[in-house]
Amino acid sequence: MCLAAIARPCSGVRSAFHMECEAMRAGLLLLIHQGMVDVNIETDCAAVITALNGSMEDFSEVGCIVEDCKAYLSAITSFSLQPIFREANGVTHRLAYLASVSYLDDYWLDETPMIIQDVLY
């Protein structure tokens, strides 16, 4: 079931890790704005999980994004942050690809966008 989805281009991204952090931040903001309080968050980027689980302040080039994500996670009542295999993250990859090649900039709430239905199901 698709509760929400977002696809948007990001300029100025310097690395895959930077993009993964930007995507996490956008997703967490969407969760908070939709009032979702008990969520399972999945990512195929182990480095993001490590960064978000770290107790030290992040002073890397994307440290401010990581710190934003940590603050947003603290605003969610109950969450789990779980690693998944890259092959299980097809919806995310489809949305990222479409945002990068066609400058798709949209979000969907309480519906499954046609552009991901085949991957989701």
PDB file of C-alpha atoms in Angstrom:
ATOM      1  CA  MET A   1       0.000   0.000   0.000  1.00  0.00           C
ATOM      2  CA  CYS A   2       1.333   3.433  -0.885  1.00  0.00           C
ATOM      3  CA  LEU A   3       0.552   6.034   1.782  1.00  0.00           C
ATOM      4  CA  ALA A   4       2.712   8.768   0.311  1.00  0.00           C
ATOM      5  CA  ALA A   5       5.357   9.215  -2.362  1.00  0.00           C
ATOM      6  CA  ILE A   6       7.577  12.067  -3.422  1.00  0.00           C
ATOM      7  CA  ALA A   7       9.820  12.694  -6.420  1.00  0.00           C
ATOM      8  CA  ARG A   8      11.797  15.850  -6.909  1.00  0.00           C
ATOM      9  CA  PRO A   9      15.064  16.847  -8.545  1.00  0.00           C
ATOM     10  CA  CYS A  10      17.944  17.959  -6.324  1.00  0.00           C
ATOM     11  CA  SER A  11      20.626  20.218  -7.675  1.00  0.00           C
ATOM     12  CA  GLY A  12      24.037  20.667  -6.120  1.00  0.00           C
ATOM     13  CA  VAL A  13      24.254  17.097  -4.895  1.00  0.00           C
ATOM     14  CA  ARG A  14      27.904  16.055  -4.667  1.00  0.00           C
ATOM     15  CA  SER A  15      27.722  12.319  -3.917  1.00  0.00           C
ATOM     16  CA  ALA A  16      25.411   9.328  -3.694  1.00  0.00           C
ATOM     17  CA  PHE A  17      25.517   9.614   0.106  1.00  0.00           C
ATOM     18  CA  HIS A  18      24.500  13.269  -0.143  1.00  0.00           C
ATOM     19  CA  MET A  19      21.532  12.284  -2.336  1.00  0.00           C
ATOM     20  CA  GLU A  20      20.514   9.498   0.042  1.00  0.00           C
ATOM     21  CA  CYS A  21      20.551  11.975   2.939  1.00  0.00           C
ATOM     22  CA  GLU A  22      18.496  14.510   0.965  1.00  0.00           C
ATOM     23  CA  ALA A  23      15.954  11.795   0.138  1.00  0.00           C
ATOM     24  CA  MET A  24      15.752  10.725   3.780  1.00  0.00           C
ATOM     25  CA  ARG A  25      15.198  14.316   4.894  1.00  0.00           C
ATOM     26  CA  ALA A  26      12.425  14.847   2.325  1.00  0.00           C
ATOM     27  CA  GLY A  27      10.766  11.580   3.307  1.00  0.00           C
ATOM     28  CA  LEU A  28      10.915  12.357   7.018  1.00  0.00           C
ATOM     29  CA  LEU A  29       9.396  15.790   6.458  1.00  0.00           C
ATOM     30  CA  LEU A  30       6.590  14.196   4.478  1.00  0.00           C
ATOM     31  CA  LEU A  31       5.956  11.724   7.314  1.00  0.00           C
ATOM     32  CA  ILE A  32       5.825  14.500   9.888  1.00  0.00           C
ATOM     33  CA  HIS A  33       3.567  16.736   7.808  1.00  0.00           C
ATOM     34  CA  GLN A  34       1.175  13.844   7.276  1.00  0.00           C
ATOM     35  CA  GLY A  35       1.069  13.118  11.014  1.00  0.00           C
ATOM     36  CA  MET A  36       2.406   9.594  10.659  1.00  0.00           C
ATOM     37  CA  VAL A  37       3.555   8.449  14.095  1.00  0.00           C
ATOM     38  CA  ASP A  38       4.294   4.717  13.900  1.00  0.00           C
ATOM     39  CA  VAL A  39       6.436   4.088  10.836  1.00  0.00           C
ATOM     40  CA  ASN A  40       8.915   1.623   9.417  1.00  0.00           C
ATOM     41  CA  ILE A  41      11.635   3.414   7.490  1.00  0.00           C
ATOM     42  CA  GLU A  42      13.632   1.331   5.026  1.00  0.00           C
ATOM     43  CA  THR A  43      16.740   2.238   3.081  1.00  0.00           C
ATOM     44  CA  ASP A  44      19.299   0.389   1.034  1.00  0.00           C
ATOM     45  CA  CYS A  45      22.005   2.832   2.142  1.00  0.00           C
ATOM     46  CA  ALA A  46      23.829   1.433   5.163  1.00  0.00           C
ATOM     47  CA  ALA A  47      25.806   4.678   5.496  1.00  0.00           C
ATOM     48  CA  VAL A  48      22.599   6.628   6.148  1.00  0.00           C
ATOM     49  CA  ILE A  49      21.526   4.182   8.844  1.00  0.00           C
ATOM     50  CA  THR A  50      24.964   4.423  10.464  1.00  0.00           C
ATOM     51  CA  ALA A  51      24.883   8.230  10.334  1.00  0.00           C
ATOM     52  CA  LEU A  52      21.383   8.449  11.805  1.00  0.00           C
ATOM     53  CA  ASN A  53      22.154   5.979  14.567  1.00  0.00           C
ATOM     54  CA  GLY A  54      25.356   7.802  15.509  1.00  0.00           C
ATOM     55  CA  SER A  55      25.375   9.733  18.760  1.00  0.00           C
ATOM     56  CA  MET A  56      28.127  12.140  17.744  1.00  0.00           C
ATOM     57  CA  GLU A  57      27.376  15.347  15.872  1.00  0.00           C
ATOM     58  CA  ASP A  58      28.120  14.943  12.164  1.00  0.00           C
ATOM     59  CA  PHE A  59      30.658  17.458  10.843  1.00  0.00           C
ATOM     60  CA  SER A  60      30.853  16.003   7.330  1.00  0.00           C
ATOM     61  CA  GLU A  61      29.865  17.892   4.171  1.00  0.00           C
ATOM     62  CA  VAL A  62      26.287  16.664   4.689  1.00  0.00           C
ATOM     63  CA  GLY A  63      26.333  16.885   8.475  1.00  0.00           C
ATOM     64  CA  CYS A  64      23.598  19.521   8.605  1.00  0.00           C
ATOM     65  CA  ILE A  65      21.297  17.215   6.622  1.00  0.00           C
ATOM     66  CA  VAL A  66      22.081  14.278   8.915  1.00  0.00           C
ATOM     67  CA  GLU A  67      21.408  16.444  11.963  1.00  0.00           C
ATOM     68  CA  ASP A  68      18.096  17.599  10.440  1.00  0.00           C
ATOM     69  CA  CYS A  69      17.133  13.959   9.934  1.00  0.00           C
ATOM     70  CA  LYS A  70      18.002  13.101  13.539  1.00  0.00           C
ATOM     71  CA  ALA A  71      15.833  15.980  14.754  1.00  0.00           C
ATOM     72  CA  TYR A  72      12.951  14.877  12.520  1.00  0.00           C
ATOM     73  CA  LEU A  73      13.236  11.295  13.767  1.00  0.00           C
ATOM     74  CA  SER A  74      12.943  12.553  17.344  1.00  0.00           C
ATOM     75  CA  ALA A  75       9.622  14.163  16.373  1.00  0.00           C
ATOM     76  CA  ILE A  76       8.169  10.807  15.291  1.00  0.00           C
ATOM     77  CA  THR A  77       6.542   8.915  18.164  1.00  0.00           C
ATOM     78  CA  SER A  78       7.571   5.433  17.095  1.00  0.00           C
ATOM     79  CA  PHE A  79       9.781   4.389  14.218  1.00  0.00           C
ATOM     80  CA  SER A  80      12.124   1.674  13.084  1.00  0.00           C
ATOM     81  CA  LEU A  81      15.019   2.283  10.725  1.00  0.00           C
ATOM     82  CA  GLN A  82      15.815  -0.869   8.780  1.00  0.00           C
ATOM     83  CA  PRO A  83      18.227  -1.851   6.042  1.00  0.00           C
ATOM     84  CA  ILE A  84      16.843  -3.526   2.938  1.00  0.00           C
ATOM     85  CA  PHE A  85      18.474  -5.007  -0.120  1.00  0.00           C
ATOM     86  CA  ARG A  86      18.850  -2.715  -3.117  1.00  0.00           C
ATOM     87  CA  GLU A  87      16.630  -5.051  -5.149  1.00  0.00           C
ATOM     88  CA  ALA A  88      13.770  -4.405  -2.690  1.00  0.00           C
ATOM     89  CA  ASN A  89      13.946  -0.648  -3.206  1.00  0.00           C
ATOM     90  CA  GLY A  90      12.615  -0.483  -6.758  1.00  0.00           C
ATOM     91  CA  VAL A  91       9.971   2.163  -6.077  1.00  0.00           C
ATOM     92  CA  THR A  92      12.529   4.583  -4.691  1.00  0.00           C
ATOM     93  CA  HIS A  93      14.872   3.991  -7.599  1.00  0.00           C
ATOM     94  CA  ARG A  94      12.068   4.526 -10.120  1.00  0.00           C
ATOM     95  CA  LEU A  95      11.049   7.832  -8.529  1.00  0.00           C
ATOM     96  CA  ALA A  96      14.670   8.995  -8.284  1.00  0.00           C
ATOM     97  CA  TYR A  97      15.304   8.106 -11.912  1.00  0.00           C
ATOM     98  CA  LEU A  98      12.193   9.914 -13.134  1.00  0.00           C
ATOM     99  CA  ALA A  99      13.057  12.994 -11.084  1.00  0.00           C
ATOM    100  CA  SER A 100      16.587  13.026 -12.506  1.00  0.00           C
ATOM    101  CA  VAL A 101      15.743  12.612 -16.202  1.00  0.00           C
ATOM    102  CA  SER A 102      12.439  14.423 -16.550  1.00  0.00           C
ATOM    103  CA  TYR A 103      12.584  16.859 -13.676  1.00  0.00           C
ATOM    104  CA  LEU A 104       9.498  15.280 -12.155  1.00  0.00           C
ATOM    105  CA  ASP A 105       8.619  17.291  -9.063  1.00  0.00           C
ATOM    106  CA  ASP A 106       5.499  15.976  -7.386  1.00  0.00           C
ATOM    107  CA  TYR A 107       4.117  14.181  -4.369  1.00  0.00           C
ATOM    108  CA  TRP A 108       1.188  11.852  -3.847  1.00  0.00           C
ATOM    109  CA  LEU A 109      -0.850  11.279  -0.699  1.00  0.00           C
ATOM    110  CA  ASP A 110      -3.109   8.290  -0.059  1.00  0.00           C
ATOM    111  CA  GLU A 111      -2.784   7.094  -3.635  1.00  0.00           C
ATOM    112  CA  THR A 112      -0.440   4.985  -5.676  1.00  0.00           C
ATOM    113  CA  PRO A 113       0.972   6.949  -8.607  1.00  0.00           C
ATOM    114  CA  MET A 114       0.625   5.200 -11.958  1.00  0.00           C
ATOM    115  CA  ILE A 115       4.357   5.589 -12.579  1.00  0.00           C
ATOM    116  CA  ILE A 116       5.243   3.183  -9.732  1.00  0.00           C
ATOM    117  CA  GLN A 117       2.321   0.761  -9.668  1.00  0.00           C
ATOM    118  CA  ASP A 118       4.105  -1.966 -11.626  1.00  0.00           C
ATOM    119  CA  VAL A 119       7.147  -1.827  -9.324  1.00  0.00           C
ATOM    120  CA  LEU A 120       5.111  -1.621  -6.117  1.00  0.00           C
ATOM    121  CA  TYR A 121       2.838  -4.507  -6.912  1.00  0.00           C
TER     122      TYR A 121
END
